[in-house]
mmCIF file of C-alpha atoms in Angstrom:
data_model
loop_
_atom_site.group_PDB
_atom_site.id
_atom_site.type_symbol
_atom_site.label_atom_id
_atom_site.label_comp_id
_atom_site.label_asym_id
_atom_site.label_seq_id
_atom_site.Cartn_x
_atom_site.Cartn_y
_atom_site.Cartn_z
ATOM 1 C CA UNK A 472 121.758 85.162 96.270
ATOM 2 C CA UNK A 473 119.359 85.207 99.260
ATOM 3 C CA UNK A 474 116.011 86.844 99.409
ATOM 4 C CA UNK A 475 112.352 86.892 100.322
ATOM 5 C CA UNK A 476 109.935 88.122 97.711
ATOM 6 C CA UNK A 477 106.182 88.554 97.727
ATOM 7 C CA UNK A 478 103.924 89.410 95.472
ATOM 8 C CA UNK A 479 100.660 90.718 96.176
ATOM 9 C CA UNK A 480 97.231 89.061 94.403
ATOM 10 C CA UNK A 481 95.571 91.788 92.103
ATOM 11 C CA UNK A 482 94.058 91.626 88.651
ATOM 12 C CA UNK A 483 94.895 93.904 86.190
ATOM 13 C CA UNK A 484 92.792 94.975 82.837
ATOM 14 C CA UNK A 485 94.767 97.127 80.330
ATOM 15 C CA UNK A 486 93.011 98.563 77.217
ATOM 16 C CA UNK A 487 92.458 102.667 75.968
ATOM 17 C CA UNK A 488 88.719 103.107 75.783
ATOM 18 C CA UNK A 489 87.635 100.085 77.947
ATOM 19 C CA UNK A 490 87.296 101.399 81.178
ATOM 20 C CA UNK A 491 83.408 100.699 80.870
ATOM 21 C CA UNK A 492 83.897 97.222 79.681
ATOM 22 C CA UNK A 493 86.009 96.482 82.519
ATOM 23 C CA UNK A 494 84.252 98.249 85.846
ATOM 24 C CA UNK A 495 81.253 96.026 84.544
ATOM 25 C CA UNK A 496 82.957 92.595 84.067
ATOM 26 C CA UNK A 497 84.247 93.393 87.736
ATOM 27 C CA UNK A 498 81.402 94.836 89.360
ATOM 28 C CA UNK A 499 79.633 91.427 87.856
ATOM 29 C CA UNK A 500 82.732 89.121 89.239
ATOM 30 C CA UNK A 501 81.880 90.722 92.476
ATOM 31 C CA UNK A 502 78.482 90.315 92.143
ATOM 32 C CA UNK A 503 78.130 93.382 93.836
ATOM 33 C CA UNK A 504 74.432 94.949 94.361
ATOM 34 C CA UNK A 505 75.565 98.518 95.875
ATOM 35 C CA UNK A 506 78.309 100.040 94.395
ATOM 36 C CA UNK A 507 79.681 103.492 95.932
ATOM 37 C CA UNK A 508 82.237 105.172 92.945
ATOM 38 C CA UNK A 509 84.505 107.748 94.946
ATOM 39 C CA UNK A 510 85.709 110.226 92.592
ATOM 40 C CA UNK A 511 86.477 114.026 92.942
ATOM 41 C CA UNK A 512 84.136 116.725 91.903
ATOM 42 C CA UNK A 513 86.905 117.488 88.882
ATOM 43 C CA UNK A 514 86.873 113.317 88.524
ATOM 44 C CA UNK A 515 82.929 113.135 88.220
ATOM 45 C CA UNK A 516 83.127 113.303 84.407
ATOM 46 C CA UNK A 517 86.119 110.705 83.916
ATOM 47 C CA UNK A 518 84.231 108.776 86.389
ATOM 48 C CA UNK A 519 80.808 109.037 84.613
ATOM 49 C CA UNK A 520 82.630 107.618 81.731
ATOM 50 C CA UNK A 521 83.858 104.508 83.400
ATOM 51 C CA UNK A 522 80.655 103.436 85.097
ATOM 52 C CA UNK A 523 78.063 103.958 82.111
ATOM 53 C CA UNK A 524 77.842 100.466 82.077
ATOM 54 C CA UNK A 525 76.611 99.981 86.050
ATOM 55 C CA UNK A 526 74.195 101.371 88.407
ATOM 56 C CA UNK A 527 75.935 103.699 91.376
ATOM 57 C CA UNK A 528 74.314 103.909 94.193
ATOM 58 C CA UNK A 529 76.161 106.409 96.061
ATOM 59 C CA UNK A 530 78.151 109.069 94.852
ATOM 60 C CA UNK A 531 81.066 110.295 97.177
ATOM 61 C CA UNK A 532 83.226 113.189 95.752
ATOM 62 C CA UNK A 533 84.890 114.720 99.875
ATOM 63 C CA UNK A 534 88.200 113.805 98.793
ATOM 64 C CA UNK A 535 91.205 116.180 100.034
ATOM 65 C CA UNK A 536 95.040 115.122 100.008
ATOM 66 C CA UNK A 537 97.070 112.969 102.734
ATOM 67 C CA UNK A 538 93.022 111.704 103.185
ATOM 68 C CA UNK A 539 92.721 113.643 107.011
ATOM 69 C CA UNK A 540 91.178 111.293 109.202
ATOM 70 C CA UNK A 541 87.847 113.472 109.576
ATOM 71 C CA UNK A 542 87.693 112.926 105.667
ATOM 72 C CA UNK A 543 88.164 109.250 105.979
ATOM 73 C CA UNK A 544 85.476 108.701 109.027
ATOM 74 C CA UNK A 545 83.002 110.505 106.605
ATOM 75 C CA UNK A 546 83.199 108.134 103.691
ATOM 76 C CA UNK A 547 83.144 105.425 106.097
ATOM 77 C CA UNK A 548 80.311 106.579 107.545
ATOM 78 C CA UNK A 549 78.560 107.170 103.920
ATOM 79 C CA UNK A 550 79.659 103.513 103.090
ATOM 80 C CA UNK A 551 77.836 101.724 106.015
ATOM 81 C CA UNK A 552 74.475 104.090 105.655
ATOM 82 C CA UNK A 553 74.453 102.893 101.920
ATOM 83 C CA UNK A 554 74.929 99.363 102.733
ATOM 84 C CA UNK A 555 77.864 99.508 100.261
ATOM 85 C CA UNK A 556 79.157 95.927 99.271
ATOM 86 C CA UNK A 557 82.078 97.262 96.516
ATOM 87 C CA UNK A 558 84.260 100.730 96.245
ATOM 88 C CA UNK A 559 85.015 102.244 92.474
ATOM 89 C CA UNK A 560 87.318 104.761 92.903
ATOM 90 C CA UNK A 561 88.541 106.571 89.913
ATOM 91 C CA UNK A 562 90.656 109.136 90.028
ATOM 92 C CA UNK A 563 94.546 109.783 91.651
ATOM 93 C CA UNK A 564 96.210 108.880 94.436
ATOM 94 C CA UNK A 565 93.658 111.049 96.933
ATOM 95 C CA UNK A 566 90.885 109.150 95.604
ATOM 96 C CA UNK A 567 92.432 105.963 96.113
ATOM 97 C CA UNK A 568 93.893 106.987 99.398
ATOM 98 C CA UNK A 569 90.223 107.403 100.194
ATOM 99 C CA UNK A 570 89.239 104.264 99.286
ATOM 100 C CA UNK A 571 91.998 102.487 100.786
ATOM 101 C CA UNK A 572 90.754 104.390 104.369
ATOM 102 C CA UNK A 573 87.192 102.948 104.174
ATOM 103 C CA UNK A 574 88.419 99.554 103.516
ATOM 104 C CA UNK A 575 90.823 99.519 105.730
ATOM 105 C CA UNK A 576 87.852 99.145 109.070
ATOM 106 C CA UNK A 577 85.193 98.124 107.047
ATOM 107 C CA UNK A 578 87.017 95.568 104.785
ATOM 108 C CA UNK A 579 84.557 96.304 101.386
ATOM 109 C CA UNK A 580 86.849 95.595 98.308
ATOM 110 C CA UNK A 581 88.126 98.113 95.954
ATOM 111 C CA UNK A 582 88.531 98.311 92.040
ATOM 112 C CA UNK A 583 90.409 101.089 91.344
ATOM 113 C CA UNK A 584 90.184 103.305 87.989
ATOM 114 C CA UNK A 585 93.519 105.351 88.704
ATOM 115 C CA UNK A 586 93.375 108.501 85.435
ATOM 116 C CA UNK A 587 97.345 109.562 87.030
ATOM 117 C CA UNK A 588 100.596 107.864 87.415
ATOM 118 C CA UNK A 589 99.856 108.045 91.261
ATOM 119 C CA UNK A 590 100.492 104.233 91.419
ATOM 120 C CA UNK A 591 98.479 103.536 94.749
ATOM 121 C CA UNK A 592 96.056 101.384 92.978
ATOM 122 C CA UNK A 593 98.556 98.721 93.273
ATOM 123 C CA UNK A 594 99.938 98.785 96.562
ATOM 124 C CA UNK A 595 98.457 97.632 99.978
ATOM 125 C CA UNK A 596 99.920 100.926 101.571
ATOM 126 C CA UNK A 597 97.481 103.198 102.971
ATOM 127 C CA UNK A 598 98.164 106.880 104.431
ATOM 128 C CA UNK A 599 95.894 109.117 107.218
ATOM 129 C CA UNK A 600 96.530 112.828 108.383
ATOM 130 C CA UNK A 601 95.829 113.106 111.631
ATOM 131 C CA UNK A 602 96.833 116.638 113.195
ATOM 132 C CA UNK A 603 100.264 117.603 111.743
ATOM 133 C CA UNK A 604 101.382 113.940 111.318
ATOM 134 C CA UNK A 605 101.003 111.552 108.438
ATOM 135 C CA UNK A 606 100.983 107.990 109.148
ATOM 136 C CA UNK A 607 101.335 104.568 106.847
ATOM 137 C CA UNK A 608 101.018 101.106 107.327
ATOM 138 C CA UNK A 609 100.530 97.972 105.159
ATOM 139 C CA UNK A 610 96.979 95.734 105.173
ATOM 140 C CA UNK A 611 96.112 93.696 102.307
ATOM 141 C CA UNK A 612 92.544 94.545 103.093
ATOM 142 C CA UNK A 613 93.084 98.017 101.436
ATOM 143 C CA UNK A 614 94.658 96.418 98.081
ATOM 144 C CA UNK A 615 92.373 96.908 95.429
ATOM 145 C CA UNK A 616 91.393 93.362 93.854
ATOM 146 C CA UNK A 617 91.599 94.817 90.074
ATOM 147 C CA UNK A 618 92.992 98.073 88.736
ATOM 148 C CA UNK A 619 92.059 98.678 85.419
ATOM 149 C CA UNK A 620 93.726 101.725 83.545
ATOM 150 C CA UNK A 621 92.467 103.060 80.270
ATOM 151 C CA UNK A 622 94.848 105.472 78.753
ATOM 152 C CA UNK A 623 92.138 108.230 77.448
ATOM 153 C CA UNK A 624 90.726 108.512 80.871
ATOM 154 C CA UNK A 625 94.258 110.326 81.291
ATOM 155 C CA UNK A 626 93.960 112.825 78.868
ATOM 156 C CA UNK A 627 92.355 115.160 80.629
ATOM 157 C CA UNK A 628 95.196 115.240 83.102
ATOM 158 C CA UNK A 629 97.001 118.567 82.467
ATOM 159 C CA UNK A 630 100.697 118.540 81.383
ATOM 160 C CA UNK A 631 101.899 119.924 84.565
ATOM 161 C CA UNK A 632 100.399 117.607 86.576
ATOM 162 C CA UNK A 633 100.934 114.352 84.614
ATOM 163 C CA UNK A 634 105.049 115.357 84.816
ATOM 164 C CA UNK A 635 104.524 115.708 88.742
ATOM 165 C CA UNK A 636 103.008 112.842 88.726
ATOM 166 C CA UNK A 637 104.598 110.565 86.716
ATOM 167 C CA UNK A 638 108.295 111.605 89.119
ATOM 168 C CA UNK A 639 106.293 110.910 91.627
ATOM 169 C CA UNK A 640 106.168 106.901 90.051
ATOM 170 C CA UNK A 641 109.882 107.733 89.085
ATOM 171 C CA UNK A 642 110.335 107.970 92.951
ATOM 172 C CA UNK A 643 108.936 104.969 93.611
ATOM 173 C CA UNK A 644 111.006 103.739 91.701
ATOM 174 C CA UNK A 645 114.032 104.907 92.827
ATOM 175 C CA UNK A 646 113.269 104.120 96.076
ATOM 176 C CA UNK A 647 112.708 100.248 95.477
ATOM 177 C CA UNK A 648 116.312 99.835 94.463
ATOM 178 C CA UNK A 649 117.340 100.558 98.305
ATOM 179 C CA UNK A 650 114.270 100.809 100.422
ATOM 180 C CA UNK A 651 114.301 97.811 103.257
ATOM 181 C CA UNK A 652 112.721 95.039 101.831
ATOM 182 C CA UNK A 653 114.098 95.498 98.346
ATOM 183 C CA UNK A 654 115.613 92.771 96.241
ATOM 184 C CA UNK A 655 116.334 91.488 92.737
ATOM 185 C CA UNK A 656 112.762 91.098 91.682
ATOM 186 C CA UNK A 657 111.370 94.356 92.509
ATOM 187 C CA UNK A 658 114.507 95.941 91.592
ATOM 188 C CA UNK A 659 114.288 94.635 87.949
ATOM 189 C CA UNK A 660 110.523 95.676 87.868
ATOM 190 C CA UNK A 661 112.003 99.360 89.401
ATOM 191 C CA UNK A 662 114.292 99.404 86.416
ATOM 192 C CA UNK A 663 111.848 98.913 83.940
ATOM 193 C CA UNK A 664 109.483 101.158 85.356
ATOM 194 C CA UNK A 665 112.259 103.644 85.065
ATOM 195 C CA UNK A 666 112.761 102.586 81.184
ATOM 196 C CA UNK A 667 108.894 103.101 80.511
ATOM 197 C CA UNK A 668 108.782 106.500 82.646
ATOM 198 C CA UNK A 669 111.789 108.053 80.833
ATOM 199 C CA UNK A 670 110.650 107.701 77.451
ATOM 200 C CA UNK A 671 106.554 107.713 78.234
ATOM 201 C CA UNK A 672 106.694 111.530 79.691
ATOM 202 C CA UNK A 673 108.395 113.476 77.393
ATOM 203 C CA UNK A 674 106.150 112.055 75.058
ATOM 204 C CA UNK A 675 103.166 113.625 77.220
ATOM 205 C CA UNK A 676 104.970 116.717 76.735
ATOM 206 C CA UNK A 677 105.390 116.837 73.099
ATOM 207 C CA UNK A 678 101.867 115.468 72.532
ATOM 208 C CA UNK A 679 99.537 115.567 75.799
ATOM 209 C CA UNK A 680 96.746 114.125 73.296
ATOM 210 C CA UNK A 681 98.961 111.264 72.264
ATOM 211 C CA UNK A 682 97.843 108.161 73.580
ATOM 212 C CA UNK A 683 100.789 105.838 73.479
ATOM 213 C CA UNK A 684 103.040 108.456 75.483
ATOM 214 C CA UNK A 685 100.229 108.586 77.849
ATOM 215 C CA UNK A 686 99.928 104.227 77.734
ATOM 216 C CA UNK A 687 103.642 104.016 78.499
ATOM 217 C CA UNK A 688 103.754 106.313 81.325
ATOM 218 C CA UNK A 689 100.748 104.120 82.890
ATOM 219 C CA UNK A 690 102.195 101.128 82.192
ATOM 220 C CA UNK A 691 105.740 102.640 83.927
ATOM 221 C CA UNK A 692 103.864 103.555 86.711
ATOM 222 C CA UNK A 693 101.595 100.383 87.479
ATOM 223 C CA UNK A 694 105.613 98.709 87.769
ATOM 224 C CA UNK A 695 106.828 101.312 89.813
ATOM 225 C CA UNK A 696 103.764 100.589 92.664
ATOM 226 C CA UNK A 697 104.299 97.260 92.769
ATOM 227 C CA UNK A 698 107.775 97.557 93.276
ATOM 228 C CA UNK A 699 107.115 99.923 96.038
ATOM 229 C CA UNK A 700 104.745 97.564 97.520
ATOM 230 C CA UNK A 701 107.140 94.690 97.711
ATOM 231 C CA UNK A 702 110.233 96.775 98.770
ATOM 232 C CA UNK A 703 108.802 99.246 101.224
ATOM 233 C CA UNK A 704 109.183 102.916 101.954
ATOM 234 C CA UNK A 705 112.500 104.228 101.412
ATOM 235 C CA UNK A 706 114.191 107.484 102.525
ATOM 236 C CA UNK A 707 112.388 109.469 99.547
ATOM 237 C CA UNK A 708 108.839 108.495 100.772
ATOM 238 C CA UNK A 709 109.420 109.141 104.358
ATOM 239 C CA UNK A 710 110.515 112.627 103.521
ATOM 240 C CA UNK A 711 108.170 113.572 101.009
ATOM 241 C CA UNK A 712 105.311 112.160 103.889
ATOM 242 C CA UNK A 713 106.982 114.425 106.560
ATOM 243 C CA UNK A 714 106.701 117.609 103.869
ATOM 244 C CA UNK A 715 103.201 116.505 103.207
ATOM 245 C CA UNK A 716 101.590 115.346 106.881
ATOM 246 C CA UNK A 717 103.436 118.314 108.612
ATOM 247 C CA UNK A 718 103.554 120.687 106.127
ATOM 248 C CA UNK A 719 100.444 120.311 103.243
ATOM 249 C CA UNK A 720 102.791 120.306 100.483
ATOM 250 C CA UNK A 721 100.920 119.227 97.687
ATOM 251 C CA UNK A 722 101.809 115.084 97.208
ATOM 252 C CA UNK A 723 102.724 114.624 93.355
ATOM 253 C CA UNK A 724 105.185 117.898 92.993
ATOM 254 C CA UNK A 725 107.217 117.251 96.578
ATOM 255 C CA UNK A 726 107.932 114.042 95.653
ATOM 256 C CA UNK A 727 108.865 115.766 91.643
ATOM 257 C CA UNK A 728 111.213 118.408 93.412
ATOM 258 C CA UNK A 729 112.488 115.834 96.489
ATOM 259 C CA UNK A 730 113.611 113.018 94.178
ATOM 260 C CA UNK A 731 117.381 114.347 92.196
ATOM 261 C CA UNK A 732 118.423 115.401 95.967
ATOM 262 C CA UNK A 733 117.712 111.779 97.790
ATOM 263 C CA UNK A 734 119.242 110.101 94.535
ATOM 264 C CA UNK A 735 122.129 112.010 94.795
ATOM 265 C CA UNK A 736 122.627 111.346 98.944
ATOM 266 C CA UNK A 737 122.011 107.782 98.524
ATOM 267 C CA UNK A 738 123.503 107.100 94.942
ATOM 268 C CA UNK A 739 127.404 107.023 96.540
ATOM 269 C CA UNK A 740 126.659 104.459 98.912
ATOM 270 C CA UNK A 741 125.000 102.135 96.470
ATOM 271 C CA UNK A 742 126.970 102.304 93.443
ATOM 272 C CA UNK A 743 125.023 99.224 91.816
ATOM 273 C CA UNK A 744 121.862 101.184 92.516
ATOM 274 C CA UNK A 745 123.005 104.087 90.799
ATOM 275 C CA UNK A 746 124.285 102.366 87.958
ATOM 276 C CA UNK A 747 121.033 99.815 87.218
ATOM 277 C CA UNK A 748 119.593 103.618 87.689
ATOM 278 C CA UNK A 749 121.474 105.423 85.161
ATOM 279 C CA UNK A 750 121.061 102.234 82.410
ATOM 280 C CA UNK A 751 117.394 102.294 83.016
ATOM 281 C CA UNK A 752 117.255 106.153 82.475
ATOM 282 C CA UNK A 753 119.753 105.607 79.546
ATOM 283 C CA UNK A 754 117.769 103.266 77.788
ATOM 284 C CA UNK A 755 114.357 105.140 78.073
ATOM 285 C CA UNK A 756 115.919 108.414 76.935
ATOM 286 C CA UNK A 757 117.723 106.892 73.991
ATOM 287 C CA UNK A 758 117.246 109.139 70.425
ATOM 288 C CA UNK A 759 116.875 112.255 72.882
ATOM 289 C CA UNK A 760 120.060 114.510 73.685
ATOM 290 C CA UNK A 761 121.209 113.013 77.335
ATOM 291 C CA UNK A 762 125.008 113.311 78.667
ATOM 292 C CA UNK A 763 127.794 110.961 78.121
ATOM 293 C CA UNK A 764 128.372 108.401 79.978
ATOM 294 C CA UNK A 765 130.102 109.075 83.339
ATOM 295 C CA UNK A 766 132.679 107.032 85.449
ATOM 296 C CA UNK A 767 131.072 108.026 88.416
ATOM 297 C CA UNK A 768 127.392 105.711 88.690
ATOM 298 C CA UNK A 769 125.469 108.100 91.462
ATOM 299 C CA UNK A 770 127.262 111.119 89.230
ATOM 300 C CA UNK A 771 125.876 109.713 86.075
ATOM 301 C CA UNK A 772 122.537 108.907 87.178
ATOM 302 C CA UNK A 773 121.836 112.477 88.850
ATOM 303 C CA UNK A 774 122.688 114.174 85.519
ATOM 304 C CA UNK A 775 120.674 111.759 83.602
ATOM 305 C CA UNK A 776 117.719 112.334 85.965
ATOM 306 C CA UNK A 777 118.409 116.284 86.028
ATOM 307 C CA UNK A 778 118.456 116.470 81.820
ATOM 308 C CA UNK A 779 115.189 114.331 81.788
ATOM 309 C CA UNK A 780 113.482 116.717 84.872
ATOM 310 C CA UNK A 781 114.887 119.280 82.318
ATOM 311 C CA UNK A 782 112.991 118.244 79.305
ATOM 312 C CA UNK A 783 109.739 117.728 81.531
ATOM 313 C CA UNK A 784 110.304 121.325 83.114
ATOM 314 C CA UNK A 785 109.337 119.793 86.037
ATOM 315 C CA UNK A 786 109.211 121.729 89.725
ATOM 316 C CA UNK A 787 112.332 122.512 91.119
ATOM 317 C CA UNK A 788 111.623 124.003 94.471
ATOM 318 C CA UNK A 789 109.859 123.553 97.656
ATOM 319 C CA UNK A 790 109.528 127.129 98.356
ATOM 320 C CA UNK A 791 107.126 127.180 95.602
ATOM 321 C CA UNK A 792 104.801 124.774 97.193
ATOM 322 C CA UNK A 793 104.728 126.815 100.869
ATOM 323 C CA UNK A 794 107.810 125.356 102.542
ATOM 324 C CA UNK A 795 109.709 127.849 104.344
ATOM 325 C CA UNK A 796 113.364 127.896 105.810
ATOM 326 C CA UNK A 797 111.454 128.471 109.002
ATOM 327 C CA UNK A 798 109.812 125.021 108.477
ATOM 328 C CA UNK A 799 113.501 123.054 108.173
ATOM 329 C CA UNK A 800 114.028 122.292 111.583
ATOM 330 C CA UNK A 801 110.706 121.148 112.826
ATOM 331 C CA UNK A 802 110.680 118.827 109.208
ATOM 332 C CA UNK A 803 114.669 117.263 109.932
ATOM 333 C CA UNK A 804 113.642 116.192 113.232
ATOM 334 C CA UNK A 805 110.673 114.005 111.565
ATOM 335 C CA UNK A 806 112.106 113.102 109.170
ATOM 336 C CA UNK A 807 115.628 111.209 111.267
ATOM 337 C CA UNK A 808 113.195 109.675 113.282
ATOM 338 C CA UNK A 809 111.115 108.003 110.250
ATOM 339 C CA UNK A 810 114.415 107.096 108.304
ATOM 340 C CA UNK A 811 114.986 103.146 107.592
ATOM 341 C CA UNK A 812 118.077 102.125 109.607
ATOM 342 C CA UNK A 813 118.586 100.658 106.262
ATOM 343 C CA UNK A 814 119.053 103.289 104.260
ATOM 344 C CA UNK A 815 122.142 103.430 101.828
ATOM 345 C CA UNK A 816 123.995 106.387 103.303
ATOM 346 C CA UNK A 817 123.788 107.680 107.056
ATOM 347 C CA UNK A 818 120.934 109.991 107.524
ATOM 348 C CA UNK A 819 122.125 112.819 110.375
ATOM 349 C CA UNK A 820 120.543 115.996 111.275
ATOM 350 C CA UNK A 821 123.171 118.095 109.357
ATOM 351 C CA UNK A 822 123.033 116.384 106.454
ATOM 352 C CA UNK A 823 118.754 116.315 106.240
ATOM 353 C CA UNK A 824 119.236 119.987 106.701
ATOM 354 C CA UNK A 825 121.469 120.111 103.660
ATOM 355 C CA UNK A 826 119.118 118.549 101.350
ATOM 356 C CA UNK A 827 116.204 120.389 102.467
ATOM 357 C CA UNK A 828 118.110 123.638 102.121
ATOM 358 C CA UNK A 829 119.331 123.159 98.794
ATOM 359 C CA UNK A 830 115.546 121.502 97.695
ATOM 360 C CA UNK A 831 114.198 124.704 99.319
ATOM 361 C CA UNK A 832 115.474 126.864 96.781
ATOM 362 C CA UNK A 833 116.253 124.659 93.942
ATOM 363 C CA UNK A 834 120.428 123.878 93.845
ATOM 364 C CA UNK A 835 121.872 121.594 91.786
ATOM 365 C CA UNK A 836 121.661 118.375 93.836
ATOM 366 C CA UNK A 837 125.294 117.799 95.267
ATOM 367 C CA UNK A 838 126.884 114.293 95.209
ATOM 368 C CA UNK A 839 128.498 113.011 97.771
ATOM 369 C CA UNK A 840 131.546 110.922 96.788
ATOM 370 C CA UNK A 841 134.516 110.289 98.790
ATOM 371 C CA UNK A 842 133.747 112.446 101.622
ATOM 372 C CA UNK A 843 133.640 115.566 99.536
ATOM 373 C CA UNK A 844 130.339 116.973 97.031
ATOM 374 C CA UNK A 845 130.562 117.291 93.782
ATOM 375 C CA UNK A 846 127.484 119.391 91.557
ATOM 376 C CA UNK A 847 125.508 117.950 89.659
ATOM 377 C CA UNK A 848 125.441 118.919 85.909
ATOM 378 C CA UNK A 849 121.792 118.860 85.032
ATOM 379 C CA UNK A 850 119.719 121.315 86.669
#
């Protein structure tokens, strides 16, 4: 065994109902005097509720997906105006995304109050739109220095978009087990994340006001982001930042609808993968009504993902988001230039075409095994 791990310095406060608790004893560790709290207009009461117990002195709610780079110089420019020594952001991964843009040239630290399963709030990635292209990078100067979740500022996140988003920490995920840097640390984290994801979000479903399902999936998707952060961007990400630079497909449901079909291009070629996949999927679903077990490890873990996306109704279909057949071309040529040389199976222009096709519309992911597909059962 032969790897290189790091780990990346954050403090984390857990606890339903203490967000307010929390922001304070951090805003006080800071010893900050001018605090800006980024938070969308539909944030502002979630956000309200976390800072009752500090003084705000400048409110910042221009916060649109893939943060453009017009949208980022604004809140920069807000956040040197204000004299702004500390960033609360509370909200999803926009807001954070924000956040992560102002400190990235003007190096104020961040606590972030995430109320999705976004899992930004624990990475040092940051994202810009600039034109028709989305680009990422790593800084540790956009890492926030404390996330604190608090379950019940999550339960105002509708069903719909809590599924999205918690496959969207799924994803991350998924992608840790193969991405370029990944190894047996983040991969166990990955796993568990998977566990806690699994059975956390059909719980949302069957009880959106239930704060344990809700506690699960955050706790799921804090290990998912900092398995992410340690293993890098995988195949999954750079397509799903292709569909969302180029195209403005909204960020939590491509990466919902994208996932079964990179799992099932990638889960041949790493067998192990696939199989830590499937147990972790397995053991979160357990006491629900999931297939047998399969001989076949990237077979298995497609149909248990498929029966889970199933039981979440989650989205199925890009074409439901604005992505056309007219848009494949332009999105297959992005998306074999941003591929990781390291990535599991070979990533061609036929074969990007494929899975966008058959994500277009919906079909069953196919498997590749042995040169030939085989269908999925799930979906």
């Amino acid at each position: 065994m032969h790897f290189e791990h790091s780990t990346l310095a954050q403090r984390v406060l857990f606890g339903s109902g203490r967000a307010a608790e929390h922001v304070a004893q951090e805003v006080a560790r800071h010893d900050a005097r001018n605090v800006m709290c980024i938070a969308s207009d539909f944030e502002r009461t979630f956000a309200e509720t976390a800072t009752a117990s500090i003084e705000v002195k400048l409110w910042h709610s221009d916060v649109v997906q893939h943060v453009p780079i017009e949208t980022a110089q604004r809140a920069r420019e807000a956040a040197s105006d204000a004299g702004i020594d500390l960033i609360v952001c509370i909200g999803g991964g926009s807001t954070t995304g924000l956040a992560k843009a102002v400190a990235l040239t003007t190096g104020i630290p961040i606590i972030a109050v995430p109320t999705t399963y976004a899992g930004s709030e624990a990475t040092n990635v940051w994202g810009l739109t600039e034109g028709a292209t989305k680009t990422t990078g790593a800084d540790d100067r956009v890492l926030p220095t404390a996330v604190i979740y608090d379950a019940e500022l999550t339960l105002g996140l509708p069903v719909a978009l809590s599924v999205s988003s918690g496959l969207n920490a799924l994803a991350h995920c998924v992608d840790s087990l193969w991405a370029p840097r990944a190894d047996p640390i983040n991969q166990a984290m990955a796993a568990e994340g998977v566990r806690a994801l699994a059975d956390g979000l059909p719980r949302i479903v069957e009880n959106p006001t239930g704060i344990e399902g809700r506690e699960t999936a955050l706790y799921g998707a804090y290990l998912s982001a900092v398995a992410f952060a340690s293993a890098g961007s995988g195949l999954h990400h750079k397509i799903c930042h292709v569909l969302g630079g180029t195209f403005n497909l909204p960020h939590a449901e491509t990466h919902a609808t994208v996932l079964p079909y990179v799992l099932a291009f990638n889960g041949p070629a790493a067998p192990d993968a696939a199989a830590r996949l499937a147990g972790a999927l397995r053991a979160g679903m357990a006491g629900s009504s999931i297939p047998l077990p399969g001989e076949d490890p990237a077979l298995e873990a497609v149909d248990l993902l498929n029966s889970l996306r199933a039981t979440l109704n989650a989205p199925t279909a890009l074409q439901d988001y604005g992505f056309t057949e007219a848009d494949i071309p332009e999105a297959v040529k992005r998306i074999v230039q941003a591929a990781p040389p390291s990535n599991p199976a070979e990533v061609t222009e036929s074969r990007m075409e494929q899975l966008l096709r058959s994500a277009l519309v919906g079909d069953t992911p196919a498997v590749r095994t042995a040169g030939s597909l085989i269908q999925g059962a799930g979906q």
